[in-house]
Amino acid sequence: MIENLMDTYKRYPISFSKGEGSWLYDSDGGKYLDFAAGIAVNVLGHGHPEIKKVMHEAIDNVWHVSNLYQIPEQQKLAKKLCDISFADKVFFCNSGAEAVEGAIKTSRKYHFEKGDKDRTEIITFKNAFHGRTLATLAAGANPKHTEGFGPLPSGFVNIELSQKQLEEKISNKTAAVLIEPIQGEGGIRITPKEDLQMIRDLTSKHGVLMILDQVQCGLGRTGDFFSHEWAGVEPDIITLAKGLGAGFPIGAILASTDASSGMVHGSHGSTFGGNPLACSVALKVLEIIDEEKILSNVKSLSEFLLAGINDIIENHKDKITSVRGRGFMLGIKCEVENTLIAETALNNGLLLVPAADNIIRLLPPLNTEKKDIEEFFNLLNITLENLPR
Ligand SMILES: Cc1ncc(COP(=O)(O)O)c(C=O)c1O
């Protein structure tokens, strides 16, 4: 029944009527282990009672007012995000693409206000994904996504990740370098710590801002709250979305006072961005991540998850060959078509997400329990044994 929907998604013929923890249920009683988590969104699984409660409370009080007024929940959320990061200022929006788009604007305006009006270029990297607005498409520079949508905004330079390439392209026209610490859509490719440090060194040397797109890899997914902590670098700007609202739409740009200095009255805006309901939910998500020791759950169980996958690979080398990633953001390299594995997994009650480079992504809720991971091993084995030839 999709006649009236634009045909932008190839959808599986299934819908869900209930969710609890890491499990989803269809109306025929079918049960699915959700290792897709809405593509890294449901960080606390489905139906978390505290999230339900905070949503009900916000609905009983006030769920939307515009940014013409003070929104205490928004201020509290901004303070919390700044307390746990390098950032001093936050702008709230509704999605990942909006956060990245806003980060690009923030970096260009920074240089403009400092009188460096030619510094407009944004350097990005091969296989990146930053969203589907025109500017974020230009940033990703993936012909599969951009074809037919031109003309795209100018001022984006997409390069291979190497010191040599970056040294060649960085100049007094560069506003920012934009990178995902771990590429998600691009196939779970980790940016090595040394490369993040190299980018920080070069950007600092050239007075260029460093933007880390953590829409997919942030919010505890790698076992650290932010996905640069393991690299020991401090960026100027971070983008967040997906897991921040655990399923309720909210995005955020986090920046230092200096990097955000161009974002003055009237320079940017969003009707829905940072409304009381979204911010109450996100505040609760952060509280639960802390109280339920979610980061240590990811850190300790990811070892168990990795070890189990490596065992399964040993027995199915003709179908899957390796696993990469960090924390609960893992990619299994497939020998057979990744979409065939995803489809067979679905038919066997396991939800997985394909990514580029013939990868199957595992993005379980961050509060997934050990027994769910054991069930994952079982379902992955069944899937691989039942792949159609
Ligand atoms: C790294 C990254 N940036 C930006 C986006 C865009 O987010 P949204 O789909 O919420 O616009 C995504 C979405 O997958 C992403 O993975």
Short mmCIF file of C-alpha atoms and ligand atoms in Angstrom, two decimals:
data_model
loop_
_atom_site.label_atom_id
_atom_site.label_comp_id
_atom_site.label_asym_id
_atom_site.label_seq_id
_atom_site.Cartn_x
_atom_site.Cartn_y
_atom_site.Cartn_z
CA MET A 1 0.00 0.00 0.00
CA ILE A 2 2.46 2.70 -1.06
CA GLU A 3 0.66 4.17 -4.09
CA ASN A 4 0.69 7.69 -2.72
CA LEU A 5 4.25 7.71 -1.44
CA MET A 6 7.10 8.97 -3.60
CA ASP A 7 9.03 5.93 -4.64
CA THR A 8 12.29 7.00 -2.96
CA TYR A 9 12.73 3.86 -0.83
CA LYS A 10 12.86 0.20 -1.76
CA ARG A 11 10.91 -1.10 1.22
CA TYR A 12 10.68 -4.61 2.62
CA PRO A 13 7.08 -5.89 2.66
CA ILE A 14 6.77 -5.70 6.43
CA SER A 15 5.58 -3.26 9.09
CA PHE A 16 5.88 -3.33 12.85
CA SER A 17 3.16 -2.84 15.41
CA LYS A 18 5.10 -3.04 18.67
CA GLY A 19 8.63 -2.66 20.01
CA GLU A 20 10.27 -3.59 23.27
CA GLY A 21 13.98 -3.32 24.02
CA SER A 22 15.98 -4.71 21.10
CA TRP A 23 12.92 -6.46 19.61
CA LEU A 24 10.23 -5.48 17.13
CA TYR A 25 6.96 -7.35 16.53
CA ASP A 26 4.69 -7.43 13.48
CA SER A 27 0.93 -7.78 13.69
CA ASP A 28 1.09 -11.49 12.77
CA GLY A 29 3.11 -12.29 15.88
CA GLY A 30 6.47 -12.28 14.06
CA LYS A 31 9.43 -11.29 16.23
CA TYR A 32 12.56 -9.48 14.96
CA LEU A 33 15.85 -8.74 16.67
CA ASP A 34 16.54 -5.12 15.74
CA PHE A 35 20.25 -4.71 14.98
CA ALA A 36 19.41 -1.82 12.66
CA ALA A 37 17.89 0.41 15.37
CA GLY A 38 16.30 2.74 12.84
CA ILE A 39 19.79 3.18 11.32
CA ALA A 40 21.57 4.11 14.55
CA VAL A 41 18.60 6.02 15.96
CA ASN A 42 16.96 3.86 18.66
CA VAL A 43 19.95 4.02 21.00
CA LEU A 44 17.79 2.91 23.94
CA GLY A 45 15.88 0.29 21.99
CA HIS A 46 12.11 0.42 21.68
CA GLY A 47 9.57 1.51 24.25
CA HIS A 48 11.98 2.64 26.99
CA PRO A 49 9.62 3.46 29.89
CA GLU A 50 11.51 6.61 30.92
CA ILE A 51 11.37 7.99 27.38
CA LYS A 52 7.65 7.25 27.17
CA LYS A 53 7.14 9.02 30.50
CA VAL A 54 9.05 12.14 29.51
CA MET A 55 7.13 12.32 26.21
CA HIS A 56 3.81 12.11 28.06
CA GLU A 57 4.91 14.81 30.51
CA ALA A 58 5.96 17.15 27.69
CA ILE A 59 2.64 16.56 25.95
CA ASP A 60 0.79 17.39 29.18
CA ASN A 61 2.77 20.61 29.56
CA VAL A 62 3.78 22.27 26.29
CA TRP A 63 5.25 20.50 23.28
CA HIS A 64 5.99 23.33 20.88
CA VAL A 65 6.69 27.03 21.11
CA SER A 66 8.83 28.96 18.66
CA ASN A 67 12.35 30.14 19.18
CA LEU A 68 10.97 33.66 19.68
CA TYR A 69 10.69 32.68 23.35
CA GLN A 70 12.89 31.22 26.07
CA ILE A 71 12.80 27.41 26.04
CA PRO A 72 14.26 26.19 29.34
CA GLU A 73 14.53 22.54 28.19
CA GLN A 74 16.60 23.73 25.20
CA GLN A 75 18.91 25.74 27.42
CA LYS A 76 19.35 22.78 29.79
CA LEU A 77 20.12 20.43 26.90
CA ALA A 78 22.64 22.87 25.42
CA LYS A 79 24.34 23.22 28.80
CA LYS A 80 24.53 19.47 29.26
CA LEU A 81 26.05 18.96 25.78
CA CYS A 82 28.59 21.71 26.46
CA ASP A 83 29.42 20.31 29.90
CA ILE A 84 30.38 16.96 28.37
CA SER A 85 32.30 18.33 25.37
CA PHE A 86 34.67 21.02 24.12
CA ALA A 87 31.68 23.05 22.93
CA ASP A 88 30.38 26.35 24.30
CA LYS A 89 27.42 26.90 21.97
CA VAL A 90 24.70 24.72 20.45
CA PHE A 91 22.15 25.19 17.69
CA PHE A 92 19.23 22.74 17.53
CA CYS A 93 17.62 21.49 14.35
CA ASN A 94 15.68 18.38 13.35
CA SER A 95 17.91 16.04 11.37
CA GLY A 96 21.44 15.10 10.46
CA ALA A 97 21.50 16.83 7.10
CA GLU A 98 20.27 20.04 8.70
CA ALA A 99 22.99 19.80 11.34
CA VAL A 100 25.70 19.37 8.70
CA GLU A 101 24.22 22.12 6.51
CA GLY A 102 24.23 24.41 9.56
CA ALA A 103 27.81 23.45 10.42
CA ILE A 104 28.90 24.38 6.88
CA LYS A 105 27.14 27.73 7.24
CA THR A 106 28.72 28.25 10.68
CA SER A 107 32.21 27.71 9.26
CA ARG A 108 31.74 30.03 6.28
CA LYS A 109 30.21 32.76 8.42
CA TYR A 110 33.07 32.48 10.91
CA HIS A 111 35.59 33.49 8.24
CA PHE A 112 33.25 36.07 6.69
CA GLU A 113 32.84 37.88 9.99
CA LYS A 114 36.61 37.85 10.51
CA GLY A 115 37.00 39.58 7.14
CA ASP A 116 38.29 36.49 5.34
CA LYS A 117 35.52 36.55 2.75
CA ASP A 118 37.23 34.24 0.25
CA ARG A 119 37.44 31.37 2.71
CA THR A 120 34.40 29.43 1.56
CA GLU A 121 35.67 26.01 0.47
CA ILE A 122 34.79 22.89 2.42
CA ILE A 123 37.13 19.91 2.03
CA THR A 124 35.43 16.49 2.32
CA PHE A 125 36.51 12.88 1.70
CA LYS A 126 35.77 9.98 -0.64
CA ASN A 127 32.96 7.65 0.43
CA ALA A 128 31.57 10.24 2.84
CA PHE A 129 27.87 10.69 3.49
CA HIS A 130 26.57 13.90 5.03
CA GLY A 131 22.90 13.98 4.06
CA ARG A 132 20.50 14.68 1.20
CA THR A 133 20.12 18.46 1.08
CA LEU A 134 21.84 20.12 -1.87
CA ALA A 135 24.86 21.31 0.11
CA THR A 136 25.30 18.02 1.96
CA LEU A 137 24.99 16.14 -1.33
CA ALA A 138 27.74 18.35 -2.73
CA ALA A 139 29.79 17.54 0.38
CA GLY A 140 29.33 13.78 -0.07
CA ALA A 141 30.05 14.04 -3.81
CA ASN A 142 28.63 10.58 -4.46
CA PRO A 143 27.44 10.41 -8.09
CA LYS A 144 24.78 7.84 -7.10
CA HIS A 145 23.19 10.48 -4.87
CA THR A 146 23.86 13.64 -6.85
CA GLU A 147 22.83 12.57 -10.37
CA GLY A 148 19.93 14.60 -11.67
CA PHE A 149 19.95 17.10 -8.82
CA GLY A 150 22.32 19.69 -10.22
CA PRO A 151 23.33 22.40 -10.19
CA LEU A 152 24.78 21.68 -6.78
CA PRO A 153 26.19 24.42 -4.56
CA SER A 154 29.84 25.14 -5.33
CA GLY A 155 32.71 25.34 -2.89
CA PHE A 156 33.19 21.65 -2.05
CA VAL A 157 36.44 19.79 -2.67
CA ASN A 158 36.19 16.01 -2.26
CA ILE A 159 39.54 14.22 -1.84
CA GLU A 160 41.09 10.88 -0.91
CA LEU A 161 42.04 10.77 2.75
CA SER A 162 45.79 11.39 2.75
CA GLN A 163 48.13 14.00 4.17
CA LYS A 164 49.54 14.67 0.70
CA GLN A 165 46.09 15.33 -0.82
CA LEU A 166 45.03 17.51 2.10
CA GLU A 167 48.27 19.54 1.98
CA GLU A 168 47.71 20.07 -1.73
CA LYS A 169 44.11 21.23 -1.39
CA ILE A 170 44.09 23.19 1.87
CA SER A 171 44.63 26.89 1.15
CA ASN A 172 43.61 30.40 2.10
CA LYS A 173 40.29 29.62 0.37
CA THR A 174 39.46 26.77 2.78
CA ALA A 175 36.80 27.41 5.41
CA ALA A 176 36.60 23.93 6.94
CA VAL A 177 37.50 20.28 6.70
CA LEU A 178 34.45 18.07 7.22
CA ILE A 179 34.86 14.39 8.11
CA GLU A 180 33.06 11.46 9.74
CA PRO A 181 35.33 9.83 12.37
CA ILE A 182 33.74 6.57 11.21
CA GLN A 183 31.98 6.52 7.85
CA GLY A 184 28.60 4.85 8.21
CA GLU A 185 26.83 4.78 4.84
CA GLY A 186 30.26 4.55 3.19
CA GLY A 187 30.74 1.10 4.71
CA ILE A 188 31.93 1.42 8.34
CA ARG A 189 35.35 2.82 7.52
CA ILE A 190 37.24 4.09 10.55
CA THR A 191 39.26 7.27 10.07
CA PRO A 192 42.55 6.27 11.72
CA LYS A 193 43.42 8.24 14.83
CA GLU A 194 46.64 9.41 13.13
CA ASP A 195 44.60 10.88 10.26
CA LEU A 196 42.26 12.74 12.61
CA GLN A 197 45.34 14.14 14.37
CA MET A 198 46.93 15.03 11.02
CA ILE A 199 43.73 16.86 9.96
CA ARG A 200 43.66 18.72 13.29
CA ASP A 201 47.30 19.77 12.88
CA LEU A 202 46.86 20.96 9.30
CA THR A 203 43.56 22.76 9.95
CA SER A 204 45.02 24.55 12.98
CA LYS A 205 48.14 25.51 11.03
CA HIS A 206 46.05 27.02 8.21
CA GLY A 207 43.37 28.70 10.37
CA VAL A 208 40.75 26.28 9.03
CA LEU A 209 37.88 24.86 11.10
CA MET A 210 37.58 21.12 11.71
CA ILE A 211 34.03 19.75 11.59
CA LEU A 212 33.33 16.21 12.76
CA ASP A 213 30.10 14.73 11.46
CA GLN A 214 29.01 12.42 14.27
CA VAL A 215 25.42 12.08 13.18
CA GLN A 216 25.83 8.30 12.93
CA CYS A 217 28.95 7.55 15.00
CA GLY A 218 28.28 9.90 17.94
CA LEU A 219 26.03 9.50 20.99
CA GLY A 220 27.88 6.56 22.52
CA ARG A 221 27.76 4.32 19.46
CA THR A 222 31.49 3.63 19.54
CA GLY A 223 31.62 3.21 23.31
CA ASP A 224 32.73 6.81 23.86
CA PHE A 225 30.07 9.49 23.96
CA PHE A 226 31.73 11.42 21.14
CA SER A 227 33.49 9.61 18.38
CA HIS A 228 36.75 11.56 18.53
CA GLU A 229 37.61 10.98 22.16
CA TRP A 230 39.66 7.90 21.20
CA ALA A 231 41.72 10.03 18.80
CA GLY A 232 42.67 12.67 21.34
CA VAL A 233 41.69 15.58 19.06
CA GLU A 234 39.42 18.51 19.78
CA PRO A 235 37.37 19.67 16.78
CA ASP A 236 35.82 23.14 16.34
CA ILE A 237 32.36 21.90 15.39
CA ILE A 238 30.42 18.65 15.80
CA THR A 239 27.14 17.58 14.25
CA LEU A 240 24.73 15.23 16.04
CA ALA A 241 21.26 13.86 15.25
CA LYS A 242 19.99 10.23 14.98
CA GLY A 243 20.49 8.88 18.54
CA LEU A 244 20.13 12.24 20.28
CA GLY A 245 16.34 11.87 20.46
CA ALA A 246 16.42 8.04 20.52
CA GLY A 247 13.74 8.15 17.83
CA PHE A 248 12.28 11.60 18.33
CA PRO A 249 13.66 13.92 15.60
CA ILE A 250 16.33 16.33 16.82
CA GLY A 251 19.71 17.42 15.48
CA ALA A 252 22.40 19.66 16.91
CA ILE A 253 25.46 21.68 15.94
CA LEU A 254 28.00 21.97 18.76
CA ALA A 255 30.73 24.59 18.43
CA SER A 256 33.33 26.50 20.38
CA THR A 257 32.64 30.17 21.17
CA ASP A 258 35.15 31.17 18.51
CA ALA A 259 33.85 28.83 15.77
CA SER A 260 30.26 29.94 16.40
CA SER A 261 31.11 33.65 16.53
CA GLY A 262 29.53 34.39 13.14
CA MET A 263 26.16 32.92 14.12
CA VAL A 264 24.52 36.11 15.32
CA HIS A 265 20.85 37.16 15.47
CA GLY A 266 19.06 36.33 12.25
CA SER A 267 21.92 34.36 10.71
CA HIS A 268 20.22 30.95 10.99
CA GLY A 269 16.97 29.46 12.20
CA SER A 270 14.57 26.54 12.39
CA THR A 271 10.85 26.55 13.12
CA PHE A 272 10.82 23.23 14.93
CA GLY A 273 14.45 23.08 16.03
CA GLY A 274 14.88 22.66 19.79
CA ASN A 275 11.22 22.57 20.77
CA PRO A 276 10.33 21.58 24.36
CA LEU A 277 9.25 18.02 23.49
CA ALA A 278 12.38 17.19 21.46
CA CYS A 279 14.68 18.73 24.07
CA SER A 280 12.97 17.00 27.02
CA VAL A 281 13.42 13.65 25.27
CA ALA A 282 17.06 14.33 24.40
CA LEU A 283 17.81 15.44 27.98
CA LYS A 284 16.34 12.17 29.23
CA VAL A 285 18.38 10.20 26.66
CA LEU A 286 21.58 11.78 27.99
CA GLU A 287 20.52 11.11 31.59
CA ILE A 288 19.79 7.44 30.84
CA ILE A 289 23.08 6.99 28.96
CA ASP A 290 24.74 8.14 32.16
CA GLU A 291 22.57 6.37 34.73
CA GLU A 292 22.28 3.03 32.97
CA LYS A 293 26.02 2.95 32.25
CA ILE A 294 25.32 2.60 28.55
CA LEU A 295 28.87 3.45 27.44
CA SER A 296 30.42 0.70 29.53
CA ASN A 297 27.75 -1.71 28.23
CA VAL A 298 28.84 -0.89 24.66
CA LYS A 299 32.53 -1.17 25.53
CA SER A 300 32.27 -4.51 27.31
CA LEU A 301 29.71 -6.21 25.04
CA SER A 302 31.33 -5.07 21.81
CA GLU A 303 34.31 -7.34 22.59
CA PHE A 304 31.89 -10.25 23.01
CA LEU A 305 30.04 -9.29 19.82
CA LEU A 306 33.26 -9.02 17.79
CA ALA A 307 34.62 -12.33 19.07
CA GLY A 308 31.35 -14.11 18.23
CA ILE A 309 31.24 -12.62 14.72
CA ASN A 310 34.83 -13.68 14.11
CA ASP A 311 33.88 -17.25 15.11
CA ILE A 312 30.94 -17.19 12.70
CA ILE A 313 33.20 -15.87 9.91
CA GLU A 314 35.49 -18.88 10.43
CA ASN A 315 32.58 -21.20 9.60
CA HIS A 316 31.18 -19.16 6.70
CA LYS A 317 34.21 -17.76 4.90
CA ASP A 318 32.53 -18.28 1.54
CA LYS A 319 29.80 -15.79 2.58
CA ILE A 320 31.37 -13.27 4.98
CA THR A 321 35.07 -12.52 5.29
CA SER A 322 35.86 -9.93 7.96
CA VAL A 323 34.41 -7.48 10.47
CA ARG A 324 35.42 -3.87 11.15
CA GLY A 325 34.27 -0.90 13.20
CA ARG A 326 34.13 0.14 16.82
CA GLY A 327 31.73 -0.43 19.70
CA PHE A 328 28.20 -1.03 18.41
CA MET A 329 29.00 0.32 14.95
CA LEU A 330 30.26 -2.72 13.10
CA GLY A 331 30.43 -3.71 9.45
CA ILE A 332 30.68 -7.26 8.16
CA LYS A 333 32.36 -7.55 4.77
CA CYS A 334 30.33 -9.88 2.57
CA GLU A 335 31.50 -12.25 -0.10
CA VAL A 336 27.94 -12.74 -1.38
CA GLU A 337 25.57 -9.79 -2.03
CA ASN A 338 25.00 -7.84 1.23
CA THR A 339 21.37 -7.21 0.23
CA LEU A 340 20.78 -10.96 -0.04
CA ILE A 341 22.09 -11.40 3.51
CA ALA A 342 19.90 -8.54 4.80
CA GLU A 343 16.82 -9.99 3.11
CA THR A 344 17.46 -13.54 4.34
CA ALA A 345 18.14 -12.20 7.84
CA LEU A 346 14.81 -10.37 7.80
CA ASN A 347 13.05 -13.57 6.76
CA ASN A 348 14.68 -15.24 9.76
CA GLY A 349 13.79 -12.52 12.27
CA LEU A 350 16.94 -10.37 12.25
CA LEU A 351 17.13 -6.74 11.09
CA LEU A 352 20.43 -5.59 9.55
CA VAL A 353 21.39 -2.64 7.32
CA PRO A 354 23.39 -2.87 4.09
CA ALA A 355 26.06 -0.21 3.44
CA ALA A 356 28.47 0.63 0.61
CA ASP A 357 31.46 -1.64 -0.14
CA ASN A 358 29.24 -4.74 0.20
CA ILE A 359 29.02 -4.31 3.95
CA ILE A 360 26.30 -5.42 6.36
CA ARG A 361 26.01 -2.91 9.19
CA LEU A 362 25.27 -3.84 12.78
CA LEU A 363 23.91 -0.90 14.75
CA PRO A 364 22.16 -2.46 17.75
CA PRO A 365 20.54 -0.36 20.48
CA LEU A 366 23.25 0.69 22.92
CA ASN A 367 21.44 -1.02 25.81
CA THR A 368 21.32 -4.37 24.00
CA GLU A 369 21.87 -7.17 26.49
CA LYS A 370 24.24 -10.14 26.33
CA LYS A 371 21.35 -12.56 25.79
CA ASP A 372 20.23 -10.54 22.74
CA ILE A 373 23.75 -10.74 21.31
CA GLU A 374 23.68 -14.52 21.84
CA GLU A 375 20.39 -14.60 19.94
CA PHE A 376 22.03 -12.47 17.23
CA PHE A 377 24.76 -15.10 16.80
CA ASN A 378 22.09 -17.76 16.47
CA LEU A 379 20.06 -15.77 13.91
CA LEU A 380 23.14 -14.82 11.89
CA ASN A 381 24.17 -18.48 11.71
CA ILE A 382 20.66 -19.47 10.60
CA THR A 383 20.71 -16.66 8.01
CA LEU A 384 24.04 -17.74 6.55
CA GLU A 385 22.98 -21.38 6.47
CA ASN A 386 19.76 -20.49 4.65
CA LEU A 387 21.08 -18.11 2.00
CA PRO A 388 19.49 -18.89 -1.36
CA ARG A 389 22.08 -20.18 -3.84
C1 LIG B 1 27.23 10.80 8.98
C2 LIG B 1 25.87 11.26 8.56
N1 LIG B 1 25.63 12.56 8.38
C3 LIG B 1 24.43 13.02 8.03
C4 LIG B 1 23.38 12.17 7.82
C5 LIG B 1 22.04 12.70 7.42
O1 LIG B 1 21.13 12.56 8.47
P1 LIG B 1 19.56 12.69 8.22
O2 LIG B 1 19.14 11.51 7.44
O3 LIG B 1 18.99 12.73 9.61
O4 LIG B 1 19.35 13.96 7.48
C6 LIG B 1 23.56 10.80 7.99
C7 LIG B 1 22.47 9.85 7.76
O5 LIG B 1 22.64 8.67 7.58
C8 LIG B 1 24.85 10.33 8.37
O6 LIG B 1 25.09 9.02 8.54
#
